[in-house]
Coordinates of N, CA and C in Angstrom, one line a residue:
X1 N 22.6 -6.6 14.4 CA 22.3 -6.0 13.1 C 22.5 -4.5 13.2
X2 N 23.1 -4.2 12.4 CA 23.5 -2.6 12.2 C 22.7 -2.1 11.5
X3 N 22.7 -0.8 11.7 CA 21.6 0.1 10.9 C 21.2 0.1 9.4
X4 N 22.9 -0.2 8.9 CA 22.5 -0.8 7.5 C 22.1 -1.9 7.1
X5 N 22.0 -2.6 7.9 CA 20.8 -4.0 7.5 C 19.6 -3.4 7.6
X6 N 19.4 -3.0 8.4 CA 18.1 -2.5 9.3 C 17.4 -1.8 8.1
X7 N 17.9 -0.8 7.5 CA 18.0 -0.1 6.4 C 17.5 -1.2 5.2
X8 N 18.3 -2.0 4.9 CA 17.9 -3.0 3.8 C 16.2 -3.7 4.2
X9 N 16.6 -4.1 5.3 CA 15.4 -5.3 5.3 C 14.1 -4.4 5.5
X10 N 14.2 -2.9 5.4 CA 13.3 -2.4 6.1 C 12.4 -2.0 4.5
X11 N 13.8 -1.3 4.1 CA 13.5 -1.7 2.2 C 12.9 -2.4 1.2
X12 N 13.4 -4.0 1.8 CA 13.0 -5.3 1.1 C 11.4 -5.5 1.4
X13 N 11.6 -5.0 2.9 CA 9.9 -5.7 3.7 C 9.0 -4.5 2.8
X14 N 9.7 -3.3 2.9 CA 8.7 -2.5 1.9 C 8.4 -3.0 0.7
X15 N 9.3 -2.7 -0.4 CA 9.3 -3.1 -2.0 C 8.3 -4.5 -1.7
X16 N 8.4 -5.4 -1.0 CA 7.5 -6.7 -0.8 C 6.2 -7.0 -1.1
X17 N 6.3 -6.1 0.1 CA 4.5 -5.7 0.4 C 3.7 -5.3 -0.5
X18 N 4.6 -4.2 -1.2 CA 3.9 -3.1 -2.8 C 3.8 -4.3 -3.5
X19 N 5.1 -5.1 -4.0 CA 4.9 -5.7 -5.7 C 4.4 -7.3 -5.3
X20 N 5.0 -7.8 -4.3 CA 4.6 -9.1 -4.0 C 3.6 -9.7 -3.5
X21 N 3.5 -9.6 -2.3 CA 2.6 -9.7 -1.7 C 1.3 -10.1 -2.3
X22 N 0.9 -8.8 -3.2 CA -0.9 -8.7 -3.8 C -0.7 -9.7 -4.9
X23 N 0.5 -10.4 -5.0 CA 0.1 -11.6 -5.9 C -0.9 -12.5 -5.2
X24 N 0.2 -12.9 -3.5 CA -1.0 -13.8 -3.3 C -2.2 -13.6 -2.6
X25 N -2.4 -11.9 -2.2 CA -3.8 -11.8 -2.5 C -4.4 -12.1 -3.5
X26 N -4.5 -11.8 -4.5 CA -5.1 -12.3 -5.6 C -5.4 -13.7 -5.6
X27 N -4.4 -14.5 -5.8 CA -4.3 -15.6 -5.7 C -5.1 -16.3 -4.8
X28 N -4.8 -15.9 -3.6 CA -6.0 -16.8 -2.4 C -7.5 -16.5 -2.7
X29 N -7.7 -15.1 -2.9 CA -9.3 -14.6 -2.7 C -9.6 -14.3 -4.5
X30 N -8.9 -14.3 -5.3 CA -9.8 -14.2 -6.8 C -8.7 -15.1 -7.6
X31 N -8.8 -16.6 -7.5 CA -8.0 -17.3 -8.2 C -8.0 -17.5 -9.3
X32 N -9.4 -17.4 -10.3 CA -10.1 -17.7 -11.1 C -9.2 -16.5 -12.2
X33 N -9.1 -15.2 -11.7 CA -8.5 -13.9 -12.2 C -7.2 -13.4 -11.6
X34 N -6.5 -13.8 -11.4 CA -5.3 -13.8 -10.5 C -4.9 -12.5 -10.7
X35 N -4.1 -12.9 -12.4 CA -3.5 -11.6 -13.3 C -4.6 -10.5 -13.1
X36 N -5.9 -10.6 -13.8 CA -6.3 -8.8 -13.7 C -6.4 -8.2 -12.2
X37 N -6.6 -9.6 -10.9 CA -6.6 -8.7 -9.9 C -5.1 -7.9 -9.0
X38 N -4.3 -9.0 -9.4 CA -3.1 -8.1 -9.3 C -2.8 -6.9 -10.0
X39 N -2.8 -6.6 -11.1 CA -2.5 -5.7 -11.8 C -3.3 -4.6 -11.4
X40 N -4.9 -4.6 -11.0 CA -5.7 -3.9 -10.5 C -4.8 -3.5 -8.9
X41 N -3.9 -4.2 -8.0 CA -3.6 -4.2 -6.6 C -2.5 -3.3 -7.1
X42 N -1.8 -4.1 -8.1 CA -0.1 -3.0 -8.6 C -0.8 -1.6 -8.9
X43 N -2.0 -1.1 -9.8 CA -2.4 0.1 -10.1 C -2.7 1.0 -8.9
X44 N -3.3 0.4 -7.7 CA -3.6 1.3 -6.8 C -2.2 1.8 -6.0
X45 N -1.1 1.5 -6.4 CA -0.3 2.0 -6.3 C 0.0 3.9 -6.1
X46 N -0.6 3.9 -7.7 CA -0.9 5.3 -8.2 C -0.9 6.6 -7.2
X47 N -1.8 5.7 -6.0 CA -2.2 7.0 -4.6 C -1.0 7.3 -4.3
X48 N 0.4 7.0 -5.0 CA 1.5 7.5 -4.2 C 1.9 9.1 -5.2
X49 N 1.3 9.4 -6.0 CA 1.5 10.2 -6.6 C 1.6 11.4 -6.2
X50 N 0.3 11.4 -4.7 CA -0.1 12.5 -4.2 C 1.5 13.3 -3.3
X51 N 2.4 12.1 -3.4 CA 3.7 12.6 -3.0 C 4.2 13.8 -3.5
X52 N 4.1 13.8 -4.7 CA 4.7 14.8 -5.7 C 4.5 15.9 -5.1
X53 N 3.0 16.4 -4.5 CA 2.8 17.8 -3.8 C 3.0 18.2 -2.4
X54 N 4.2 17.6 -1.9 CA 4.9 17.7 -0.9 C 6.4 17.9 -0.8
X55 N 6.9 18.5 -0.1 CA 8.0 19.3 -0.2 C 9.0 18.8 0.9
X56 N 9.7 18.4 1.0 CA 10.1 17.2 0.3 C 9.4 15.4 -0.4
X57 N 9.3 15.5 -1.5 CA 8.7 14.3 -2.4 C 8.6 13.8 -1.2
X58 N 9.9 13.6 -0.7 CA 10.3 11.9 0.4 C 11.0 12.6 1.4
X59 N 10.4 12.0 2.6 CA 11.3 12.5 4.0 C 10.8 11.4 4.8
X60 N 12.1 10.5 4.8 CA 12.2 9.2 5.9 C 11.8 9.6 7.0
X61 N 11.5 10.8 7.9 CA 11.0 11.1 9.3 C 9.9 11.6 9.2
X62 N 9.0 11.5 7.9 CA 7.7 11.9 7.8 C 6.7 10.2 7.4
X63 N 5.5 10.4 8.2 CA 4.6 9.4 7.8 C 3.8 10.1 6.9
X64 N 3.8 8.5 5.7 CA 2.8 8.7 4.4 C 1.2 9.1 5.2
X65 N 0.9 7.9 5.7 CA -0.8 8.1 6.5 C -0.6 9.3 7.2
X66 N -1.8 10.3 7.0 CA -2.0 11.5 7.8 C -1.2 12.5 7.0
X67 N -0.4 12.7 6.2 CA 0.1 13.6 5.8 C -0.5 14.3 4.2
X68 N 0.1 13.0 3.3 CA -0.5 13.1 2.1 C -2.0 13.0 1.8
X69 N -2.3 14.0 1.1 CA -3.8 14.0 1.0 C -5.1 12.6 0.0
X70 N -3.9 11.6 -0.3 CA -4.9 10.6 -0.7 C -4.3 9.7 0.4
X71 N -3.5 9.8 1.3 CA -3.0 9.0 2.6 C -3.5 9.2 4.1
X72 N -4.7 10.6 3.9 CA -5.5 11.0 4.6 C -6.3 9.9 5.1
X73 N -6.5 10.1 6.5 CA -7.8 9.5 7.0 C -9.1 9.6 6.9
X74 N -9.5 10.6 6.0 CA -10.8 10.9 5.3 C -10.8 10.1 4.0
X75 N -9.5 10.0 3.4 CA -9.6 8.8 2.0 C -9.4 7.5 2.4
X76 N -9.2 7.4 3.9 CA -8.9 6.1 4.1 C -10.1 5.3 4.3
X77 N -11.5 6.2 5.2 CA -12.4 6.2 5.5 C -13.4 5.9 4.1
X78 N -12.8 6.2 2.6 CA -13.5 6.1 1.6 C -13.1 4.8 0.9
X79 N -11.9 4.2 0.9 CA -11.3 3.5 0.8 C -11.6 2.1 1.6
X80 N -12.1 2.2 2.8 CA -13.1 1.5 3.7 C -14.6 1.0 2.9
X81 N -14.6 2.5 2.8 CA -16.2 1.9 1.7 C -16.6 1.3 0.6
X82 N -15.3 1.5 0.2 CA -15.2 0.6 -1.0 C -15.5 -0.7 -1.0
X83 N -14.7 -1.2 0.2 CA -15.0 -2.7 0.2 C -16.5 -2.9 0.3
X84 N -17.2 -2.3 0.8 CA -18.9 -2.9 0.4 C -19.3 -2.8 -1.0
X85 N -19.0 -2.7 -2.1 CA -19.3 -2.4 -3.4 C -18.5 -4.3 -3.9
X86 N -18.8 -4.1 -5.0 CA -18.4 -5.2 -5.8 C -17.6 -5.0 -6.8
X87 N -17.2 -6.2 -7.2 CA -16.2 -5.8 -8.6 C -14.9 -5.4 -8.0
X88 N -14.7 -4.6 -9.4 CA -13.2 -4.0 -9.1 C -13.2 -3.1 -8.0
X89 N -14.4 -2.3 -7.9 CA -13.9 -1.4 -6.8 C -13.5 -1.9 -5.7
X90 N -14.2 -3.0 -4.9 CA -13.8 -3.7 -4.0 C -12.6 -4.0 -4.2
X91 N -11.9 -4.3 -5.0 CA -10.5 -4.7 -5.3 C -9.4 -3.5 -5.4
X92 N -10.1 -2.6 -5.7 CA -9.5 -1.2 -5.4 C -9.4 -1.1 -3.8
X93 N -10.3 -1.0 -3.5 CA -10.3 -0.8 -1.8 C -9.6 -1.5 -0.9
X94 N -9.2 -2.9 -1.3 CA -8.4 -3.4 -0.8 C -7.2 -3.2 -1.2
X95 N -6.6 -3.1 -2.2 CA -5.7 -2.7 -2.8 C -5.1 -1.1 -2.0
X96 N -6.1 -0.1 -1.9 CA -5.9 0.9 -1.1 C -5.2 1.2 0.4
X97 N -6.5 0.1 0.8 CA -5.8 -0.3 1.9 C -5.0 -0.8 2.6
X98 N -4.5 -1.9 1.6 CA -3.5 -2.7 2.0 C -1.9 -1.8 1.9
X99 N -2.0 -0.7 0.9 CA -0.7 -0.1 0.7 C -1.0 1.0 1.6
X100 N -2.0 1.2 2.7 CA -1.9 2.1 3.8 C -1.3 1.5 4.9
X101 N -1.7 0.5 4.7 CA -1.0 -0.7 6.5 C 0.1 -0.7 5.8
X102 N 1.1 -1.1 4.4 CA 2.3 -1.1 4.1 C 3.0 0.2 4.6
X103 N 2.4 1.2 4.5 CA 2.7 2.5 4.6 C 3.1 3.4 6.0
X104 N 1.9 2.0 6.9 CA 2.2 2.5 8.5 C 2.9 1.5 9.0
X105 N 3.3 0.3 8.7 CA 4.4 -0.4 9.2 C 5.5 -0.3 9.0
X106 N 6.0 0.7 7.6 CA 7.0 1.0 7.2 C 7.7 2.4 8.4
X107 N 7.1 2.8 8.5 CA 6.7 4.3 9.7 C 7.0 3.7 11.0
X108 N 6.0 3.0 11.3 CA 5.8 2.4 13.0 C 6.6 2.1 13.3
X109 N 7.2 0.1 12.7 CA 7.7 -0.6 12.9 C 8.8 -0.9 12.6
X110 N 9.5 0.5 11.9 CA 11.0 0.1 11.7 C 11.5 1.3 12.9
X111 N 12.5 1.0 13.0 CA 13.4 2.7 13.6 C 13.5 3.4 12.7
X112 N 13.2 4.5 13.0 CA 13.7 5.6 12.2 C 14.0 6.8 13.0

């Protein structure tokens, strides 16, 4: 596999994770609500915003976790807490953290 696959699939496995994937979270653990809990999983998206105040937006040899300040380990640690609450928040928090582990496997586990 050449770099430009490498490149693609590393892409694909990303984009996945963000839009797909929290279907079937939803689906396995709030079946009853599928739709509002995905849409709640797509919204927590949002924390990527915090990109904007970084210089370069985007830099393939920078990790999101530990840099960006809602990608911080202090928000991750709040983000954690969530999950003891109920409701949406809880679904926020997962949602959180699920696009933090997307965020560090994207980093870790590809070459770059």
């Amino acid at each position: 596999m050449d770099s430009s696959d490498i490149a693609l699939l590393k892409t694909f496995t990303h984009y996945f994770l963000h839009f797909v994937f929290p279907v079937f979270i939803a689906l396995i653990f709030y079946r009853e609500h599928w739709k509002k809990v995905y849409l709640i999983l797509l919204a927590t998206m949002l924390v990527d915003l915090d990109h904007l105040f970084a210089d370069p937006i985007f830099d393939p040899g920078r990790a999101s976790v530990g840099f960006h300040f809602l990608h911080s380990y202090y928000a991750i640690a709040v983000y954690f807490l969530m999950l003891f609450f109920r409701g949406n928040i809880r679904i926020i928090g997962i949602g959180l953290l699920f696009h933090m582990l997307t965020d560090l496997q994207d980093f870790y586990l590809w070459q770059h």
